[in-house]
Amino acid sequence: MNAHSIGGLFALNLLLLAVGVTILYALRGWVSWTELARLSGVAYMLGVAATSVVWVFELIVGISFGLVTIIGTGAVLAVAASFAGHRVGHRLPGIRVGMKIPRLSFVSAIFAAATIVYLEAAFRAARLAGLYEFDAWAFWVPKAKAIYYFGGLDEQFFRELINQPYPPLVPALEAVTFHFMGAPDVVTVHLQFWFLFVGFTAAVVGLLSGRVPPLFLWPSLLLMLVTPHVGGHFYHPTADFLIDEFFAIAALLIALWLIDRKDWQLLAAGILLAAVVLTKREGYAFGASVIVAALVVTARERRAAWPKLIAVGIVAAAAALPWRIFLAVRGLGGGGPEAGGTGLLSNLDRAWPSLRLAVSTLFDYHLWLLVTPLAVVAILAAFAAGARVLPLYTTLVLVFAVVAFTYSTWAFPSLGISREPALNPIVRLTGEVVLLTPALVPLLLASAWRRVPPVVEDA
Amino acid sequence: MTRRFLPIALVFAAAIAYPVGVVSGGAPHFPARSDCVHPATKDGEIDAVFGHFDKRSDAVARLRVVLGRGFTGSKIEGDGCGRLKVVVHGIPTLAVGRELAAEARKVGLGVTLERAAP
């Protein structure tokens, strides 16, 4: 609970940003330093995703998880990515190239200022937040403490905790923050989730600024930020918001690939989706939803598009394999639904209430304000203007999300038909759509405005 | 030129104004372990605390001494800030607490009267 812990977190996040910058260099490079600055949020999220996935693999194979491993992993990734970037012909621009200050409209400035002040205020809230969220103190943080103290996935401890099959990306990341803070500081650890949220926000802005009008980008972003549930929960040390952040950026990158067909966008999405499936169990459904949606909208060009999309899906799914094998070897069970498969039929009476709960939660003004209606309006506007690919892609992702939310209640008869967090995780689940909205709505509105959003300067 | 820099200046001004406004009210407070010690200032649920300890062995040693000198009902508890305290609960008033503290001093024990945790 001190400045030393906060300093440690800054150091950790600089490390993650540095790794991410090298990954961005390997994937696409940059033509100017201004462009790198614009994409620094994407770089940071890529750094978090790639490094965390490798940390999880190291834990699974039993490598002692201390500071040497943690920093060494980042260093190896950075060197390998730099080497790969150089091999594929990417070069750093000269120091003077692109150092000029970017043009900023007054609209962008006003909303950017509001966003920055919001995040600064959230920093204060996160800095002294207590460990009160049930899932956080019941198993996410205890798992992280066990990794911190024992240097790995202690067999007995992980067997006795609840939710053993949950993937360990978040506990690994929290254990890393404990190492950088110098102690398992369960208060300051909230700040790490603030950093992640800032990275997510910066990634959305970086990928869309210059491509969509500021009036489409900033208000939808600010609307998401000020929703009651986001404001009060994004810094809790659980996996709920992190999976949504990874997923939203991955879904945005795939949407951009549908427009631009730049391979780096798919590769980056693949890295983020690998992190998605290792963050929470619903990551499998989330990942599948964007890949299937993209497959459907590219059906006419399936020869060119499908192999790439399927490859991304396979890579992301493969990232979960070591963890599934680990669970099987330790006999921890896969954590499947209570009433999956034919069990759904014997619980048919739960189908309609589950669907109604999912939809009504998405549209609950007191949780998410008007975020979901905004997404629906943007889709309809894009369709009305004659656009097809983006609105269909977004529609499919949203429909698949509702199906997944419905299934999550229907297939678990022990869950109440309720938004009460102690009875049903539906509110946390629906965050997926809410964080996706500021990523996709600006693109949809731009496509409604002038059909095809322009490509911005690109490597 | 002004149109180019004015929006950027606006963003920087907002970004700096908020933290400056916050810090102008005093430097940021970093909670310390002493924040888990709340001296009793009025009658009510009061604890007599015979010390806070980082190590369990130190707390156990102090408990033995305290019990040996007649303060039965003493026990070891966490203080909420990662330390252990040797404590007697249930002191109803400051006057009773001061009497207990005086008796403790006579047998060489230091006591603080603290507000009981809710």
Coordinates of C-alpha atoms in Angstrom, one line a residue:
Chain A
M1 CA 0.0 0.0 0.0
N2 CA 2.7 2.5 -0.8
A3 CA 4.5 4.4 -3.5
H4 CA 7.1 1.6 -3.8
S5 CA 4.3 -0.8 -5.0
I6 CA 3.0 1.7 -7.5
G7 CA 6.5 2.3 -8.8
G8 CA 6.8 -1.5 -9.3
L9 CA 3.6 -1.5 -11.3
F10 CA 4.8 1.3 -13.5
A11 CA 8.0 -0.8 -14.2
L12 CA 6.0 -3.9 -15.0
N13 CA 3.7 -2.1 -17.4
L14 CA 6.7 -0.4 -19.1
L15 CA 8.1 -3.9 -19.6
L16 CA 4.8 -5.2 -21.1
L17 CA 4.7 -2.1 -23.4
A18 CA 8.2 -2.7 -24.5
V19 CA 7.5 -6.3 -25.3
G20 CA 4.3 -5.3 -27.1
V21 CA 6.2 -2.7 -29.2
T22 CA 8.6 -5.3 -30.4
I23 CA 5.7 -7.6 -31.3
L24 CA 4.1 -4.7 -33.2
Y25 CA 7.4 -4.3 -35.0
A26 CA 7.4 -8.0 -35.9
L27 CA 3.8 -7.8 -37.1
R28 CA 3.7 -4.6 -39.1
G29 CA 6.5 -2.1 -38.2
W30 CA 5.7 1.6 -38.3
V31 CA 6.4 4.3 -40.8
S32 CA 6.7 7.1 -38.3
W33 CA 7.1 7.6 -34.5
T34 CA 3.7 9.3 -34.4
E35 CA 2.2 6.1 -35.8
L36 CA 3.9 4.1 -33.1
A37 CA 2.5 6.5 -30.5
R38 CA -1.0 6.1 -31.9
L39 CA -0.7 2.3 -31.8
S40 CA 1.0 2.2 -28.4
G41 CA -2.3 1.0 -26.8
V42 CA -2.5 -1.9 -29.2
A43 CA 1.2 -2.7 -28.6
Y44 CA 0.6 -2.7 -24.8
M45 CA -2.4 -5.1 -25.1
L46 CA -0.3 -7.4 -27.4
G47 CA 2.5 -7.3 -24.9
V48 CA 0.2 -8.2 -22.1
A49 CA -1.4 -11.0 -24.1
A50 CA 1.7 -12.6 -25.5
T51 CA 3.7 -12.4 -22.3
S52 CA 0.9 -13.7 -20.1
V53 CA 0.2 -16.6 -22.4
V54 CA 3.9 -17.6 -22.2
W55 CA 3.9 -17.2 -18.4
V56 CA 0.9 -19.6 -18.3
F57 CA 2.8 -22.1 -20.4
E58 CA 5.8 -21.8 -18.0
L59 CA 3.6 -22.4 -15.0
I60 CA 2.0 -25.5 -16.7
V61 CA 5.4 -27.1 -17.4
G62 CA 6.6 -26.3 -13.9
I63 CA 9.2 -23.7 -14.5
S64 CA 9.9 -21.9 -11.2
F65 CA 8.0 -18.7 -11.4
G66 CA 10.2 -16.0 -10.0
L67 CA 11.4 -12.5 -11.1
V68 CA 14.2 -14.1 -13.2
T69 CA 11.6 -16.2 -15.2
I70 CA 9.2 -13.3 -15.4
I71 CA 11.7 -10.7 -16.7
G72 CA 13.6 -13.3 -18.8
T73 CA 10.4 -14.3 -20.6
G74 CA 9.7 -10.7 -21.5
A75 CA 13.3 -10.2 -22.7
V76 CA 13.3 -13.4 -24.8
L77 CA 10.0 -12.4 -26.4
A78 CA 11.3 -8.9 -27.1
V79 CA 14.5 -10.2 -28.7
A80 CA 12.7 -12.8 -30.7
A81 CA 10.1 -10.4 -32.0
S82 CA 12.7 -7.8 -32.9
F83 CA 14.7 -10.4 -34.8
A84 CA 11.5 -11.6 -36.6
G85 CA 10.6 -8.0 -37.5
H86 CA 14.0 -7.4 -38.9
R87 CA 14.0 -10.7 -40.9
V88 CA 10.7 -9.8 -42.6
G89 CA 12.1 -6.5 -43.7
H90 CA 10.7 -4.0 -41.2
R91 CA 13.0 -1.1 -40.4
L92 CA 12.8 1.7 -37.8
P93 CA 12.1 5.1 -39.3
G94 CA 14.6 7.9 -38.8
I95 CA 14.4 9.9 -35.6
R96 CA 13.1 12.9 -37.4
V97 CA 10.5 11.1 -39.4
G98 CA 7.0 11.6 -38.1
M99 CA 8.0 13.6 -35.0
K100 CA 5.5 16.4 -35.9
I101 CA 2.6 16.8 -33.6
P102 CA -0.6 15.2 -34.9
R103 CA -3.6 17.3 -35.8
L104 CA -6.4 17.2 -33.3
S105 CA -9.9 18.5 -33.7
F106 CA -11.6 20.4 -30.9
V107 CA -14.2 17.6 -30.7
S108 CA -11.4 15.1 -30.2
A109 CA -9.7 17.4 -27.7
I110 CA -12.8 17.9 -25.5
F111 CA -13.6 14.2 -25.4
A112 CA -10.0 13.2 -25.0
A113 CA -9.7 15.6 -22.1
A114 CA -12.8 14.1 -20.5
T115 CA -11.5 10.6 -21.0
I116 CA -8.2 11.4 -19.4
V117 CA -9.7 13.1 -16.4
Y118 CA -12.1 10.1 -16.0
L119 CA -9.1 7.7 -16.0
E120 CA -7.1 9.9 -13.6
A121 CA -10.1 9.8 -11.2
A122 CA -10.3 6.0 -11.6
F123 CA -6.6 5.8 -10.7
R124 CA -7.4 7.3 -7.3
A125 CA -10.3 4.8 -6.8
A126 CA -8.2 1.8 -7.9
R127 CA -5.2 2.9 -5.8
L128 CA -7.0 2.3 -2.5
A129 CA -9.7 -0.2 -3.5
G130 CA -10.3 -3.0 -1.0
L131 CA -10.4 -6.7 -1.9
Y132 CA -14.2 -7.0 -1.5
E133 CA -15.3 -8.6 -4.8
F134 CA -16.2 -12.2 -4.0
D135 CA -14.5 -14.0 -6.9
A136 CA -11.4 -11.9 -6.3
W137 CA -10.8 -12.9 -2.7
A138 CA -12.3 -16.4 -3.0
F139 CA -10.0 -17.7 -5.8
W140 CA -8.4 -15.3 -8.3
V141 CA -6.2 -13.5 -5.8
P142 CA -5.5 -16.7 -3.6
K143 CA -4.4 -18.5 -6.7
A144 CA -2.1 -15.6 -7.5
K145 CA -0.7 -15.6 -3.9
A146 CA -0.1 -19.4 -4.2
I147 CA 1.9 -18.8 -7.4
Y148 CA 3.8 -16.0 -5.7
Y149 CA 4.7 -17.9 -2.6
F150 CA 5.2 -21.4 -4.0
G151 CA 6.6 -20.4 -7.4
G152 CA 4.1 -22.5 -9.3
L153 CA 0.7 -24.2 -9.4
D154 CA 0.8 -26.0 -6.1
E155 CA -1.1 -29.2 -6.5
Q156 CA -2.8 -29.4 -3.2
F157 CA -3.8 -25.7 -3.0
F158 CA -5.2 -25.5 -6.5
R159 CA -7.2 -28.7 -5.8
E160 CA -8.8 -27.3 -2.7
L161 CA -9.8 -23.9 -4.1
I162 CA -13.1 -23.4 -5.9
N163 CA -13.1 -23.1 -9.7
Q164 CA -9.9 -25.0 -10.3
P165 CA -10.5 -25.4 -14.0
Y166 CA -10.5 -21.7 -14.6
P167 CA -7.5 -20.8 -16.8
P168 CA -4.6 -19.3 -14.8
L169 CA -3.7 -16.2 -16.9
V170 CA -5.1 -13.7 -14.4
P171 CA -3.5 -15.4 -11.4
A172 CA -0.2 -15.5 -13.3
L173 CA -0.5 -11.8 -14.1
E174 CA -1.4 -10.9 -10.5
A175 CA 1.5 -13.0 -9.2
V176 CA 3.8 -11.1 -11.5
T177 CA 2.4 -7.8 -10.1
F178 CA 3.1 -9.1 -6.6
H179 CA 6.7 -9.7 -7.6
F180 CA 7.1 -6.2 -9.1
M181 CA 5.4 -4.6 -6.0
G182 CA 7.7 -6.6 -3.7
A183 CA 4.8 -8.1 -1.7
P184 CA 1.3 -9.6 -2.3
D185 CA -0.3 -6.2 -1.9
V186 CA -4.0 -7.0 -2.4
V187 CA -4.9 -3.3 -2.5
T188 CA -2.5 -1.9 -5.0
V189 CA -3.0 -4.9 -7.3
H190 CA -6.2 -3.2 -8.4
L191 CA -4.1 -0.6 -10.1
Q192 CA -2.8 -3.3 -12.5
F193 CA -6.3 -3.6 -13.8
W194 CA -6.4 0.2 -14.2
F195 CA -3.3 -0.1 -16.4
L196 CA -5.0 -2.8 -18.5
F197 CA -8.1 -0.7 -18.9
V198 CA -6.1 2.3 -19.9
G199 CA -4.3 0.1 -22.5
F200 CA -7.6 -1.1 -23.8
T201 CA -8.9 2.5 -24.1
A202 CA -5.8 3.6 -25.8
A203 CA -5.9 0.6 -28.2
V204 CA -9.5 1.5 -29.3
V205 CA -8.6 5.1 -29.8
G206 CA -5.3 4.2 -31.6
L207 CA -7.0 1.8 -34.0
L208 CA -9.9 4.1 -34.9
S209 CA -8.6 7.6 -34.7
G210 CA -8.0 9.1 -38.2
R211 CA -10.2 6.3 -39.6
V212 CA -13.6 7.4 -38.3
P213 CA -14.9 10.9 -37.5
P214 CA -14.2 11.9 -33.9
L215 CA -17.9 12.4 -33.2
F216 CA -18.4 8.7 -33.8
L217 CA -15.4 7.5 -31.8
W218 CA -15.3 9.6 -28.7
P219 CA -18.9 9.8 -27.5
S220 CA -19.4 6.0 -27.7
L221 CA -16.1 5.4 -25.9
L222 CA -17.1 7.9 -23.2
L223 CA -20.6 6.4 -22.9
M224 CA -19.0 3.0 -22.2
L225 CA -16.6 4.5 -19.7
V226 CA -19.3 6.1 -17.6
T227 CA -21.7 3.2 -17.4
P228 CA -22.3 2.4 -13.8
H229 CA -21.0 -1.2 -13.9
V230 CA -17.8 -0.4 -15.8
G231 CA -17.0 2.6 -13.6
G232 CA -17.4 0.6 -10.4
H233 CA -15.8 -2.7 -11.4
F234 CA -13.2 -2.5 -14.1
Y235 CA -10.3 -2.4 -11.6
H236 CA -11.3 -5.4 -9.6
P237 CA -8.7 -8.1 -9.7
T238 CA -10.8 -10.7 -11.5
A239 CA -10.8 -11.9 -15.1
D240 CA -14.1 -10.5 -16.1
F241 CA -13.0 -7.2 -17.6
L242 CA -9.6 -8.4 -18.9
I243 CA -11.2 -11.0 -21.1
D244 CA -13.6 -8.4 -22.5
E245 CA -10.7 -6.0 -23.2
F246 CA -8.7 -8.7 -25.0
F247 CA -11.8 -9.8 -26.9
A248 CA -13.0 -6.3 -27.9
I249 CA -9.6 -5.5 -29.4
A250 CA -9.4 -8.8 -31.2
A251 CA -12.9 -8.4 -32.6
L252 CA -12.0 -4.8 -33.7
L253 CA -8.8 -6.1 -35.4
I254 CA -10.8 -8.7 -37.3
A255 CA -13.4 -6.1 -38.3
L256 CA -10.5 -3.9 -39.6
W257 CA -9.1 -6.9 -41.5
L258 CA -12.5 -7.4 -43.1
I259 CA -12.0 -3.9 -44.5
D260 CA -8.2 -3.7 -45.1
R261 CA -7.1 -7.3 -45.4
K262 CA -3.8 -6.5 -43.7
D263 CA -2.3 -9.8 -42.4
W264 CA -0.9 -8.1 -39.3
Q265 CA -4.4 -7.4 -38.1
L266 CA -5.3 -11.1 -38.1
L267 CA -2.0 -12.1 -36.5
A268 CA -2.5 -9.6 -33.7
A269 CA -6.1 -10.8 -33.3
G270 CA -4.8 -14.4 -33.0
I271 CA -2.4 -13.4 -30.1
L272 CA -5.3 -11.6 -28.3
L273 CA -7.7 -14.5 -28.8
A274 CA -5.0 -16.9 -27.4
A275 CA -5.1 -14.8 -24.3
V276 CA -8.9 -14.7 -24.3
V277 CA -9.1 -18.5 -24.1
L278 CA -6.6 -18.6 -21.3
T279 CA -8.3 -15.9 -19.3
K280 CA -11.7 -17.5 -18.7
R281 CA -13.7 -20.5 -19.8
E282 CA -16.2 -18.4 -21.8
G283 CA -13.2 -17.4 -23.9
Y284 CA -13.8 -20.4 -26.0
A285 CA -17.2 -19.2 -26.9
F286 CA -16.1 -15.6 -27.4
G287 CA -13.2 -16.6 -29.6
A288 CA -15.4 -18.9 -31.7
S289 CA -18.0 -16.2 -32.1
V290 CA -15.8 -13.7 -33.9
I291 CA -14.1 -16.4 -36.1
V292 CA -17.4 -17.8 -37.2
A293 CA -18.9 -14.4 -37.7
A294 CA -15.9 -13.5 -39.9
L295 CA -16.2 -16.8 -41.8
V296 CA -19.9 -16.1 -42.6
V297 CA -19.3 -12.6 -43.9
T298 CA -16.4 -13.7 -46.1
A299 CA -18.2 -16.7 -47.5
R300 CA -18.0 -15.3 -51.0
E301 CA -14.2 -15.0 -50.8
R302 CA -13.7 -18.2 -48.9
R303 CA -10.8 -19.4 -50.9
A304 CA -8.7 -16.4 -49.8
A305 CA -10.2 -15.6 -46.5
W306 CA -11.1 -18.8 -44.8
P307 CA -7.7 -20.4 -44.5
K308 CA -6.4 -17.4 -42.7
L309 CA -9.4 -17.1 -40.4
I310 CA -9.4 -20.8 -39.6
A311 CA -5.6 -20.7 -38.9
V312 CA -6.2 -17.9 -36.4
G313 CA -8.9 -19.9 -34.7
I314 CA -6.8 -23.0 -34.5
V315 CA -3.8 -21.0 -33.1
A316 CA -6.1 -19.5 -30.4
A317 CA -7.7 -22.8 -29.5
A318 CA -4.3 -24.5 -29.4
A319 CA -3.2 -22.0 -26.8
A320 CA -5.7 -23.7 -24.4
L321 CA -4.5 -27.2 -25.1
P322 CA -1.6 -27.3 -22.5
W323 CA -4.0 -26.1 -19.8
R324 CA -6.6 -28.7 -20.7
I325 CA -4.0 -31.4 -20.7
F326 CA -2.7 -30.1 -17.3
L327 CA -6.3 -30.4 -15.9
A328 CA -6.6 -33.9 -17.2
V329 CA -3.3 -35.0 -15.9
R330 CA -4.1 -33.7 -12.4
G331 CA -7.6 -35.0 -12.5
L332 CA -9.2 -31.6 -11.9
G333 CA -12.0 -32.0 -14.3
G334 CA -12.8 -29.8 -17.2
G335 CA -15.4 -27.5 -15.6
G336 CA -18.1 -28.3 -18.1
P337 CA -21.7 -27.2 -17.8
E338 CA -23.9 -28.9 -15.2
A339 CA -26.6 -29.6 -17.8
G340 CA -24.9 -29.4 -21.2
G341 CA -25.8 -31.5 -24.2
T342 CA -29.0 -33.5 -23.6
G343 CA -29.1 -31.9 -20.1
L344 CA -30.4 -28.8 -21.9
L345 CA -33.5 -30.7 -23.0
S346 CA -34.3 -31.8 -19.5
N347 CA -34.1 -28.1 -18.5
L348 CA -36.2 -26.7 -21.3
D349 CA -38.2 -24.7 -18.9
R350 CA -35.1 -22.6 -18.3
A351 CA -34.6 -21.7 -21.9
W352 CA -36.9 -18.7 -22.3
P353 CA -36.2 -17.2 -18.8
S354 CA -32.4 -17.6 -19.6
L355 CA -32.8 -15.7 -22.9
R356 CA -35.0 -13.1 -21.4
L357 CA -32.4 -12.6 -18.6
A358 CA -29.6 -12.3 -21.1
V359 CA -31.3 -9.7 -23.3
S360 CA -32.8 -7.7 -20.4
T361 CA -29.4 -7.5 -18.7
L362 CA -27.8 -6.2 -21.9
F363 CA -30.4 -3.5 -22.2
D364 CA -30.5 -2.7 -18.4
Y365 CA -30.1 1.1 -18.3
H366 CA -29.0 1.0 -14.6
L367 CA -26.0 -1.2 -15.5
W368 CA -25.0 -0.2 -19.0
L369 CA -26.9 3.0 -19.8
L370 CA -27.7 3.1 -23.6
V371 CA -24.7 1.2 -24.8
T372 CA -26.6 -1.8 -26.3
P373 CA -29.3 0.3 -27.9
L374 CA -26.5 2.4 -29.5
A375 CA -25.0 -0.7 -30.9
V376 CA -28.3 -1.8 -32.4
V377 CA -28.9 1.7 -33.9
A378 CA -25.5 1.7 -35.4
I379 CA -26.0 -1.7 -37.0
L380 CA -29.4 -0.6 -38.4
A381 CA -27.9 2.6 -39.7
A382 CA -25.1 0.8 -41.4
F383 CA -27.5 -1.7 -43.0
A384 CA -29.8 1.1 -44.1
A385 CA -26.9 2.9 -45.8
G386 CA -26.2 -0.2 -47.8
A387 CA -23.2 -1.5 -45.9
R388 CA -23.2 -5.3 -45.5
V389 CA -19.9 -6.8 -44.2
L390 CA -19.5 -4.8 -41.0
P391 CA -23.1 -4.7 -39.8
L392 CA -23.5 -8.4 -40.6
Y393 CA -20.3 -9.2 -38.7
T394 CA -21.3 -7.2 -35.7
T395 CA -24.9 -8.6 -35.7
L396 CA -23.5 -12.1 -35.7
V397 CA -21.1 -11.4 -32.9
L398 CA -23.9 -9.9 -30.8
V399 CA -26.3 -12.8 -31.6
F400 CA -23.6 -15.4 -30.7
A401 CA -23.0 -13.4 -27.5
V402 CA -26.7 -13.5 -26.6
V403 CA -26.8 -17.3 -27.3
A404 CA -23.7 -17.8 -25.1
F405 CA -25.2 -15.7 -22.3
T406 CA -28.4 -17.7 -22.6
Y407 CA -26.6 -21.0 -22.5
S408 CA -24.6 -19.9 -19.5
T409 CA -27.8 -19.7 -17.4
W410 CA -29.7 -22.5 -19.1
A411 CA -26.9 -25.1 -18.8
F412 CA -26.3 -24.3 -15.1
P413 CA -29.5 -25.1 -13.3
S414 CA -27.9 -24.2 -10.0
L415 CA -27.8 -20.5 -11.2
G416 CA -30.8 -18.4 -10.3
I417 CA -32.7 -16.5 -13.0
S418 CA -31.4 -13.3 -11.5
R419 CA -29.0 -10.4 -12.1
E420 CA -27.9 -10.7 -8.4
P421 CA -24.1 -11.3 -8.7
A422 CA -24.2 -13.9 -5.9
L423 CA -26.7 -16.0 -7.9
N424 CA -25.8 -15.5 -11.5
P425 CA -22.7 -14.1 -13.3
I426 CA -24.9 -12.7 -16.2
V427 CA -24.0 -9.0 -15.5
R428 CA -20.3 -9.8 -15.7
L429 CA -20.7 -11.8 -18.9
T430 CA -22.6 -9.1 -20.7
G431 CA -19.6 -6.8 -20.3
E432 CA -18.4 -8.5 -23.4
V433 CA -20.9 -6.7 -25.6
V434 CA -20.5 -3.4 -23.7
L435 CA -16.7 -3.2 -24.2
L436 CA -17.1 -4.3 -27.8
T437 CA -19.5 -1.4 -28.5
P438 CA -17.0 1.5 -28.5
A439 CA -14.8 -0.6 -30.7
L440 CA -17.3 -1.5 -33.4
V441 CA -20.0 1.2 -33.3
P442 CA -17.7 4.0 -34.6
L443 CA -16.8 1.8 -37.6
L444 CA -20.5 1.0 -38.2
L445 CA -21.5 4.7 -38.0
A446 CA -18.6 5.6 -40.3
S447 CA -19.7 3.0 -42.8
A448 CA -23.2 4.3 -42.6
W449 CA -21.9 7.8 -43.1
R450 CA -19.7 7.2 -46.2
R451 CA -20.0 3.5 -46.9
V452 CA -16.4 2.4 -46.4
P453 CA -14.2 3.7 -43.6
P454 CA -10.9 4.9 -45.1
V455 CA -7.6 3.2 -44.3
V456 CA -5.3 5.4 -42.3
E457 CA -1.5 5.6 -42.8
D458 CA -0.2 2.2 -42.6
A459 CA 3.1 0.3 -42.7
Chain B
M1 CA -0.7 27.4 -35.9
T2 CA -3.0 28.4 -33.0
R3 CA -5.8 26.1 -34.3
R4 CA -3.2 23.2 -34.4
F5 CA -2.0 23.7 -30.8
L6 CA -5.1 24.9 -29.0
P7 CA -6.8 21.5 -28.9
I8 CA -3.6 19.8 -27.7
A9 CA -3.2 22.5 -25.1
L10 CA -6.8 21.8 -23.9
V11 CA -6.0 18.1 -23.5
F12 CA -2.8 18.8 -21.6
A13 CA -4.5 21.4 -19.4
A14 CA -7.2 19.0 -18.4
A15 CA -4.8 16.2 -17.8
I16 CA -2.7 18.3 -15.6
A17 CA -5.5 20.3 -13.9
Y18 CA -7.1 17.3 -12.3
P19 CA -4.0 15.9 -10.5
V20 CA -2.9 19.4 -9.6
G21 CA -6.3 20.1 -8.1
V22 CA -6.2 16.9 -6.1
V23 CA -2.6 17.4 -4.8
S24 CA -3.3 21.0 -3.9
G25 CA -5.5 19.6 -1.1
G26 CA -2.4 17.8 0.4
A27 CA 0.0 15.1 -0.7
P28 CA -1.5 11.7 -1.5
H29 CA -2.1 9.6 1.6
F30 CA -0.5 6.1 1.6
P31 CA -2.1 3.9 4.2
A32 CA 0.3 2.6 6.8
R33 CA -0.1 -0.2 9.4
S34 CA -0.8 2.5 12.0
D35 CA -4.1 3.1 10.1
C36 CA -5.4 -0.1 11.7
V37 CA -4.9 1.3 15.2
H38 CA -7.8 3.6 16.2
P39 CA -7.3 5.0 19.7
A40 CA -10.5 5.0 21.8
T41 CA -11.8 8.5 22.5
K42 CA -15.2 7.8 23.9
D43 CA -17.2 5.1 25.8
G44 CA -18.4 2.1 23.8
E45 CA -16.8 -1.1 22.5
I46 CA -13.2 -0.7 23.6
D47 CA -10.2 -3.1 23.3
A48 CA -7.2 -3.1 25.6
V49 CA -4.3 -4.0 23.3
F50 CA -1.0 -5.3 24.8
G51 CA 0.9 -4.7 21.6
H52 CA 1.0 -5.3 17.8
F53 CA 3.5 -7.9 16.4
D54 CA 4.8 -8.8 13.0
K55 CA 5.7 -12.4 14.1
R56 CA 3.3 -14.9 15.6
S57 CA 6.1 -16.1 18.0
D58 CA 6.4 -12.6 19.4
A59 CA 2.7 -12.4 19.9
V60 CA 2.5 -15.8 21.6
A61 CA 5.4 -14.8 23.9
R62 CA 3.6 -11.6 24.9
L63 CA 0.3 -13.5 25.4
R64 CA 2.0 -15.8 27.9
V65 CA 3.3 -12.9 29.9
V66 CA 0.0 -11.1 29.8
L67 CA -1.9 -14.2 31.0
G68 CA 0.8 -14.9 33.6
R69 CA 0.2 -11.5 35.1
G70 CA -3.5 -12.0 35.5
F71 CA -5.1 -10.6 32.5
T72 CA -7.3 -13.6 31.7
G73 CA -9.4 -13.3 28.6
S74 CA -6.5 -12.0 26.5
K75 CA -6.1 -13.5 23.1
I76 CA -4.2 -13.1 19.8
E77 CA -6.0 -11.7 16.8
G78 CA -5.2 -10.2 13.4
D79 CA -5.3 -6.4 13.4
G80 CA -6.4 -6.1 9.7
C81 CA -3.1 -4.8 8.5
G82 CA -1.1 -8.0 8.4
R83 CA 0.0 -7.9 12.1
L84 CA -1.1 -9.7 15.2
K85 CA -2.3 -8.1 18.4
V86 CA -2.7 -9.3 21.9
V87 CA -6.1 -8.0 23.0
V88 CA -8.7 -8.0 25.7
H89 CA -12.2 -7.2 24.3
G90 CA -15.4 -5.9 25.9
I91 CA -14.3 -2.9 27.9
P92 CA -17.4 -0.8 28.2
T93 CA -16.1 2.7 29.1
L94 CA -12.9 4.7 28.9
A95 CA -12.9 4.9 32.8
V96 CA -12.8 1.1 33.0
G97 CA -10.1 1.0 30.4
R98 CA -7.9 3.5 32.2
E99 CA -8.2 1.4 35.4
L100 CA -7.2 -1.7 33.5
A101 CA -4.3 0.2 31.9
A102 CA -3.2 1.4 35.4
E103 CA -3.2 -2.1 36.7
A104 CA -1.2 -3.3 33.7
R105 CA 1.4 -0.6 34.2
K106 CA 1.8 -1.7 37.9
V107 CA 2.9 -5.1 36.6
G108 CA 5.1 -3.7 33.9
L109 CA 2.8 -4.1 30.9
G110 CA 2.0 -1.4 28.3
V111 CA -1.6 -1.1 27.2
T112 CA -3.3 1.0 24.6
L113 CA -7.1 1.5 24.5
E114 CA -8.4 1.1 21.0
R115 CA -11.8 1.4 19.3
A116 CA -13.0 -2.2 18.7
A117 CA -13.1 -3.2 15.0
P118 CA -16.7 -3.2 13.7

